[in-house]
PDB file of C-alpha atoms and ligand atoms in Angstrom:
ATOM      1  CA  MET A   1      -0.034  -0.121   0.176  1.00 81.00           C
ATOM      2  CA  PRO A   2       1.600   3.344  -0.987  1.00 85.00           C
ATOM      3  CA  PRO A   3       2.118   5.995   1.787  1.00 89.00           C
ATOM      4  CA  LYS A   4      -0.350   9.034   1.973  1.00 89.00           C
ATOM      5  CA  PRO A   5       0.447  11.536  -0.572  1.00 92.00           C
ATOM      6  CA  PRO A   6       1.636  14.859   0.680  1.00 92.00           C
ATOM      7  CA  SER A   7      -1.591  16.376  -1.064  1.00 96.00           C
ATOM      8  CA  VAL A   8      -4.649  14.261  -1.557  1.00 98.00           C
ATOM      9  CA  ILE A   9      -6.521  14.742  -4.458  1.00 98.00           C
ATOM     10  CA  ALA A  10     -10.282  13.016  -4.382  1.00 98.00           C
ATOM     11  CA  ILE A  11     -12.863  12.627  -7.248  1.00 99.00           C
ATOM     12  CA  TYR A  12     -16.429  12.970  -6.509  1.00 98.00           C
ATOM     13  CA  PRO A  13     -17.848  11.246  -9.740  1.00 98.00           C
ATOM     14  CA  GLY A  14     -21.487  10.860 -10.861  1.00 97.00           C
ATOM     15  CA  SER A  15     -24.110  11.778 -13.289  1.00 97.00           C
ATOM     16  CA  PHE A  16     -25.339  15.074 -11.619  1.00 97.00           C
ATOM     17  CA  ASP A  17     -28.236  15.494 -14.000  1.00 97.00           C
ATOM     18  CA  PRO A  18     -28.677  18.102 -12.192  1.00 97.00           C
ATOM     19  CA  ILE A  19     -26.604  18.805  -9.109  1.00 98.00           C
ATOM     20  CA  THR A  20     -28.890  18.684  -5.994  1.00 98.00           C
ATOM     21  CA  ASN A  21     -28.322  20.381  -2.448  1.00 98.00           C
ATOM     22  CA  GLY A  22     -27.565  16.933  -1.317  1.00 97.00           C
ATOM     23  CA  HIS A  23     -24.756  16.581  -3.930  1.00 98.00           C
ATOM     24  CA  LEU A  24     -23.616  20.371  -2.975  1.00 98.00           C
ATOM     25  CA  ASP A  25     -23.556  19.400   0.884  1.00 98.00           C
ATOM     26  CA  LEU A  26     -20.976  16.611  -0.059  1.00 98.00           C
ATOM     27  CA  VAL A  27     -19.028  18.790  -2.046  1.00 98.00           C
ATOM     28  CA  GLN A  28     -18.814  21.154   0.972  1.00 98.00           C
ATOM     29  CA  ARG A  29     -17.876  18.251   3.253  1.00 98.00           C
ATOM     30  CA  GLY A  30     -15.232  16.900   0.587  1.00 98.00           C
ATOM     31  CA  ALA A  31     -13.523  20.286   0.206  1.00 98.00           C
ATOM     32  CA  ARG A  32     -13.124  20.621   3.988  1.00 98.00           C
ATOM     33  CA  MET A  33     -11.531  17.116   3.995  1.00 98.00           C
ATOM     34  CA  PHE A  34      -9.346  16.808   0.876  1.00 98.00           C
ATOM     35  CA  ASP A  35      -6.494  19.014  -0.536  1.00 98.00           C
ATOM     36  CA  THR A  36      -8.368  19.009  -4.081  1.00 98.00           C
ATOM     37  CA  LEU A  37     -11.806  17.846  -4.968  1.00 99.00           C
ATOM     38  CA  ILE A  38     -12.670  17.215  -8.461  1.00 99.00           C
ATOM     39  CA  VAL A  39     -16.409  16.947  -9.259  1.00 99.00           C
ATOM     40  CA  SER A  40     -16.552  15.011 -12.226  1.00 98.00           C
ATOM     41  CA  ILE A  41     -19.460  13.883 -14.831  1.00 98.00           C
ATOM     42  CA  LEU A  42     -19.496  10.456 -16.632  1.00 97.00           C
ATOM     43  CA  ARG A  43     -19.652  11.445 -20.319  1.00 95.00           C
ATOM     44  CA  ASN A  44     -20.644   7.805 -21.710  1.00 81.00           C
ATOM     45  CA  ASP A  45     -23.534   7.289 -19.498  1.00 70.00           C
ATOM     46  CA  SER A  46     -26.211   4.977 -20.677  1.00 82.00           C
ATOM     47  CA  LYS A  47     -28.902   6.790 -19.018  1.00 83.00           C
ATOM     48  CA  LEU A  48     -30.869   9.397 -21.084  1.00 90.00           C
ATOM     49  CA  PRO A  49     -29.653  12.909 -19.646  1.00 94.00           C
ATOM     50  CA  LEU A  50     -31.951  16.063 -19.311  1.00 94.00           C
ATOM     51  CA  PHE A  51     -28.918  18.165 -19.471  1.00 95.00           C
ATOM     52  CA  SER A  52     -25.783  17.737 -21.778  1.00 95.00           C
ATOM     53  CA  VAL A  53     -22.436  17.327 -20.176  1.00 97.00           C
ATOM     54  CA  GLU A  54     -21.354  20.713 -21.112  1.00 97.00           C
ATOM     55  CA  GLU A  55     -24.698  22.134 -19.401  1.00 97.00           C
ATOM     56  CA  ARG A  56     -24.229  20.106 -16.453  1.00 97.00           C
ATOM     57  CA  MET A  57     -20.628  21.305 -15.837  1.00 98.00           C
ATOM     58  CA  ASP A  58     -21.810  24.763 -16.081  1.00 98.00           C
ATOM     59  CA  MET A  59     -24.310  24.185 -13.219  1.00 98.00           C
ATOM     60  CA  LEU A  60     -21.725  22.518 -11.104  1.00 98.00           C
ATOM     61  CA  ARG A  61     -18.997  25.535 -11.869  1.00 98.00           C
ATOM     62  CA  GLU A  62     -21.245  27.966 -10.871  1.00 98.00           C
ATOM     63  CA  VAL A  63     -22.316  26.201  -7.662  1.00 98.00           C
ATOM     64  CA  VAL A  64     -18.727  25.076  -6.485  1.00 98.00           C
ATOM     65  CA  ASP A  65     -17.365  28.582  -7.275  1.00 97.00           C
ATOM     66  CA  PRO A  66     -16.917  29.524  -3.444  1.00 97.00           C
ATOM     67  CA  TYR A  67     -14.820  26.690  -2.931  1.00 98.00           C
ATOM     68  CA  ALA A  68     -11.143  27.416  -3.967  1.00 98.00           C
ATOM     69  CA  ASN A  69     -10.040  23.739  -3.920  1.00 98.00           C
ATOM     70  CA  VAL A  70     -13.183  22.430  -6.043  1.00 98.00           C
ATOM     71  CA  GLU A  71     -12.754  22.047  -9.622  1.00 98.00           C
ATOM     72  CA  VAL A  72     -15.234  20.520 -12.347  1.00 98.00           C
ATOM     73  CA  ASP A  73     -14.242  18.105 -14.823  1.00 98.00           C
ATOM     74  CA  CYS A  74     -16.060  14.972 -16.888  1.00 98.00           C
ATOM     75  CA  PHE A  75     -14.687  11.587 -17.960  1.00 98.00           C
ATOM     76  CA  ASP A  76     -14.955   8.644 -20.213  1.00 96.00           C
ATOM     77  CA  GLY A  77     -14.127   5.203 -19.476  1.00 96.00           C
ATOM     78  CA  LEU A  78     -13.290   3.354 -16.267  1.00 98.00           C
ATOM     79  CA  LEU A  79     -13.443   5.558 -13.181  1.00 98.00           C
ATOM     80  CA  VAL A  80     -10.473   4.357 -11.466  1.00 98.00           C
ATOM     81  CA  ASP A  81      -8.065   4.672 -14.604  1.00 98.00           C
ATOM     82  CA  TYR A  82      -9.492   8.168 -14.805  1.00 98.00           C
ATOM     83  CA  ALA A  83      -8.684   8.845 -11.111  1.00 98.00           C
ATOM     84  CA  ALA A  84      -5.002   7.360 -11.521  1.00 98.00           C
ATOM     85  CA  ALA A  85      -4.611   9.871 -14.717  1.00 98.00           C
ATOM     86  CA  ARG A  86      -5.601  12.822 -12.287  1.00 98.00           C
ATOM     87  CA  SER A  87      -3.370  11.459  -9.533  1.00 98.00           C
ATOM     88  CA  ALA A  88      -6.311  10.974  -7.276  1.00 98.00           C
ATOM     89  CA  THR A  89      -6.268   8.410  -4.455  1.00 98.00           C
ATOM     90  CA  VAL A  90      -9.589   8.696  -3.021  1.00 98.00           C
ATOM     91  CA  LEU A  91     -13.037   8.349  -4.676  1.00 98.00           C
ATOM     92  CA  LEU A  92     -15.574  10.214  -2.912  1.00 98.00           C
ATOM     93  CA  ARG A  93     -19.408   8.801  -2.800  1.00 98.00           C
ATOM     94  CA  GLY A  94     -22.396   9.781  -0.762  1.00 97.00           C
ATOM     95  CA  ILE A  95     -24.693   7.420   0.924  1.00 96.00           C
ATOM     96  CA  ARG A  96     -28.267   8.312   1.853  1.00 94.00           C
ATOM     97  CA  ALA A  97     -30.124   5.307   2.938  1.00 90.00           C
ATOM     98  CA  ILE A  98     -29.467   1.483   3.256  1.00 90.00           C
ATOM     99  CA  SER A  99     -30.847   1.257  -0.187  1.00 89.00           C
ATOM    100  CA  ASP A 100     -27.624   2.840  -1.553  1.00 93.00           C
ATOM    101  CA  TYR A 101     -25.313   0.625   0.228  1.00 94.00           C
ATOM    102  CA  GLU A 102     -25.497  -2.619  -1.787  1.00 95.00           C
ATOM    103  CA  TYR A 103     -24.780  -0.710  -5.204  1.00 96.00           C
ATOM    104  CA  GLU A 104     -22.303   1.577  -3.666  1.00 98.00           C
ATOM    105  CA  LEU A 105     -20.394  -1.571  -1.922  1.00 98.00           C
ATOM    106  CA  GLN A 106     -20.270  -3.312  -5.223  1.00 98.00           C
ATOM    107  CA  MET A 107     -19.038  -0.540  -6.898  1.00 98.00           C
ATOM    108  CA  ALA A 108     -16.402   0.180  -4.309  1.00 98.00           C
ATOM    109  CA  LEU A 109     -15.121  -3.375  -4.035  1.00 98.00           C
ATOM    110  CA  MET A 110     -14.657  -3.582  -7.874  1.00 98.00           C
ATOM    111  CA  ASN A 111     -12.791  -0.520  -8.151  1.00 98.00           C
ATOM    112  CA  ARG A 112     -10.466  -1.766  -5.264  1.00 98.00           C
ATOM    113  CA  ARG A 113     -10.146  -4.901  -7.155  1.00 98.00           C
ATOM    114  CA  LEU A 114      -9.082  -3.154 -10.420  1.00 98.00           C
ATOM    115  CA  ARG A 115      -6.952  -0.316  -8.587  1.00 98.00           C
ATOM    116  CA  PRO A 116      -6.328  -1.261  -5.149  1.00 98.00           C
ATOM    117  CA  GLU A 117      -4.300   1.992  -4.626  1.00 97.00           C
ATOM    118  CA  ILE A 118      -7.425   3.688  -4.754  1.00 98.00           C
ATOM    119  CA  GLU A 119      -9.712   4.111  -1.731  1.00 98.00           C
ATOM    120  CA  THR A 120     -13.555   4.900  -1.971  1.00 98.00           C
ATOM    121  CA  VAL A 121     -14.507   7.024   0.957  1.00 98.00           C
ATOM    122  CA  PHE A 122     -18.377   7.330   1.661  1.00 98.00           C
ATOM    123  CA  MET A 123     -20.178  10.398   3.227  1.00 97.00           C
ATOM    124  CA  MET A 124     -23.358  11.153   4.563  1.00 95.00           C
ATOM    125  CA  ALA A 125     -24.948  14.413   3.420  1.00 93.00           C
ATOM    126  CA  ASN A 126     -27.290  16.165   6.059  1.00 94.00           C
ATOM    127  CA  GLU A 127     -30.072  14.174   6.703  1.00 94.00           C
ATOM    128  CA  ALA A 128     -32.394  17.162   5.493  1.00 95.00           C
ATOM    129  CA  TYR A 129     -31.129  16.070   2.030  1.00 95.00           C
ATOM    130  CA  SER A 130     -31.432  12.247   2.602  1.00 93.00           C
ATOM    131  CA  PHE A 131     -34.642  11.813   0.204  1.00 95.00           C
ATOM    132  CA  ILE A 132     -33.355  13.664  -2.549  1.00 96.00           C
ATOM    133  CA  SER A 133     -32.130  12.332  -5.597  1.00 97.00           C
ATOM    134  CA  SER A 134     -32.044  13.981  -9.165  1.00 96.00           C
ATOM    135  CA  ARG A 135     -34.443  11.629 -10.768  1.00 95.00           C
ATOM    136  CA  LEU A 136     -36.986  12.645  -8.203  1.00 97.00           C
ATOM    137  CA  VAL A 137     -36.327  16.379  -8.458  1.00 97.00           C
ATOM    138  CA  LYS A 138     -36.911  15.831 -12.455  1.00 95.00           C
ATOM    139  CA  GLU A 139     -39.999  13.965 -11.917  1.00 95.00           C
ATOM    140  CA  VAL A 140     -41.506  16.405  -9.240  1.00 96.00           C
ATOM    141  CA  PHE A 141     -40.817  19.397 -11.199  1.00 95.00           C
ATOM    142  CA  GLY A 142     -41.823  17.959 -14.507  1.00 92.00           C
ATOM    143  CA  LEU A 143     -45.149  17.484 -12.945  1.00 92.00           C
ATOM    144  CA  GLY A 144     -45.393  20.946 -11.634  1.00 92.00           C
ATOM    145  CA  GLY A 145     -44.397  20.068  -7.781  1.00 94.00           C
ATOM    146  CA  ASN A 146     -42.294  22.683  -5.676  1.00 95.00           C
ATOM    147  CA  ILE A 147     -38.620  21.694  -5.628  1.00 96.00           C
ATOM    148  CA  SER A 148     -37.349  25.035  -3.808  1.00 94.00           C
ATOM    149  CA  GLY A 149     -34.728  24.216  -1.084  1.00 96.00           C
ATOM    150  CA  LEU A 150     -33.862  20.929  -2.949  1.00 97.00           C
ATOM    151  CA  VAL A 151     -31.530  22.254  -5.859  1.00 98.00           C
ATOM    152  CA  PRO A 152     -29.564  25.533  -5.896  1.00 97.00           C
ATOM    153  CA  PRO A 153     -31.539  28.414  -7.498  1.00 97.00           C
ATOM    154  CA  SER A 154     -29.451  28.390 -10.498  1.00 96.00           C
ATOM    155  CA  VAL A 155     -30.347  25.097 -11.103  1.00 97.00           C
ATOM    156  CA  GLU A 156     -33.831  25.846 -10.530  1.00 96.00           C
ATOM    157  CA  ALA A 157     -33.824  28.490 -13.023  1.00 95.00           C
ATOM    158  CA  ARG A 158     -32.242  26.044 -15.649  1.00 95.00           C
ATOM    159  CA  LEU A 159     -34.889  23.462 -15.032  1.00 95.00           C
ATOM    160  CA  ARG A 160     -37.801  26.094 -15.403  1.00 93.00           C
ATOM    161  CA  SER A 161     -36.366  27.125 -18.528  1.00 91.00           C
ATOM    162  CA  ARG A 162     -36.667  23.536 -19.764  1.00 84.00           C
ATOM    163  CA  MET A 163     -40.323  23.151 -18.399  1.00 69.00           C
ATOM    164  CA  PRO A 164     -43.167  23.419 -20.736  1.00 62.00           C
ATOM    165  CA  LYS A 165     -45.248  26.367 -20.382  1.00 49.00           C
ATOM    166  CA  THR A 166     -48.389  24.851 -19.118  1.00 45.00           C
ATOM    167  CA  ARG A 167     -46.588  22.965 -16.145  1.00 55.00           C
ATOM    168  CA  GLN A 168     -44.841  26.207 -15.291  1.00 53.00           C
ATOM    169  CA  ARG A 169     -48.177  27.887 -14.844  1.00 50.00           C
ATOM    170  CA  GLU A 170     -49.432  25.086 -12.650  1.00 52.00           C
ATOM    171  CA  ALA A 171     -46.361  25.334 -10.515  1.00 49.00           C
ATOM    172  CA  GLU A 172     -47.041  29.145  -9.900  1.00 52.00           C
TER     173      GLU A 172
HETATM  174  O1  PNS B 201     -24.280   9.287  -9.891  1.00 53.85           O
HETATM  175  P1  PNS B 201     -24.351   7.991 -10.466  1.00 53.85           P
HETATM  176  O2  PNS B 201     -25.101   7.879 -11.495  1.00 53.85           O
HETATM  177  O3  PNS B 201     -24.764   6.979  -9.448  1.00 53.85           O
HETATM  178  O4  PNS B 201     -22.653   7.510 -10.616  1.00 53.85           O
HETATM  179  C1  PNS B 201     -22.385   6.519 -11.202  1.00 53.85           C
HETATM  180  C2  PNS B 201     -20.640   6.619 -11.344  1.00 53.85           C
HETATM  181  C3  PNS B 201     -20.501   7.699 -12.869  1.00 53.85           C
HETATM  182  C4  PNS B 201     -19.981   6.765 -10.463  1.00 53.85           C
HETATM  183  C5  PNS B 201     -20.175   5.104 -12.127  1.00 53.85           C
HETATM  184  O5  PNS B 201     -21.242   4.839 -12.885  1.00 53.85           O
HETATM  185  C6  PNS B 201     -19.082   5.005 -12.488  1.00 53.85           C
HETATM  186  O6  PNS B 201     -17.893   5.125 -12.106  1.00 53.85           O
HETATM  187  N1  PNS B 201     -19.099   5.010 -14.306  1.00 53.85           N
HETATM  188  C7  PNS B 201     -17.715   4.826 -14.733  1.00 53.85           C
HETATM  189  C8  PNS B 201     -17.541   3.481 -15.377  1.00 53.85           C
HETATM  190  C9  PNS B 201     -16.852   2.423 -14.381  1.00 53.85           C
HETATM  191  O7  PNS B 201     -15.742   2.860 -13.910  1.00 53.85           O
HETATM  192  N2  PNS B 201     -17.469   1.597 -14.175  1.00 53.85           N
HETATM  193  C10 PNS B 201     -17.089   0.587 -13.082  1.00 53.85           C
HETATM  194  C11 PNS B 201     -17.689   0.728 -11.815  1.00 53.85           C
HETATM  195  S1  PNS B 201     -17.413  -0.506 -10.587  1.00 53.85           S
END
């Protein structure tokens, strides 16, 4: 096992379609814990995203701006290979409920098998965000529900610009 590097770089990977306040809470915690935190979007995602990678990167950049040691990036291919290419030794993932655990454990152990020198670190977001997911935010918003407080205001504005006019009137 290699020794702790003088400066610890962590990758916080995900789809971020779009970033929620739960993700942002984890960014804040990660920024306090690691020397550099790279929030990185998977490019070749099989899920059909609402926002393009470029739009998601723009939204991320807007909200991580206050954190000097946080940067935004995107990646293709295996996460651990990307992490190694960025000299990162930590993968940061958020766990909300037990239901997240099984999938996260599988990924963490597979990533460890692929590159044992890279460690996955799990963090819990504030419990106030434990029920938020990008998928539910999009569904509720698309059906005219109120999502204020669940995503950053700049993200809500982008969602609003995507929502059909009829739904917008219902939401007001
Ligand atoms: O936010 P998500 O969609 O749950 O993030 C999943 C993500 C991007 C972390 C995962 O799908 C991933 O790492 N994909 C990259 C391809 C890869 O390395 N696959 C093997 C994972 S064990």
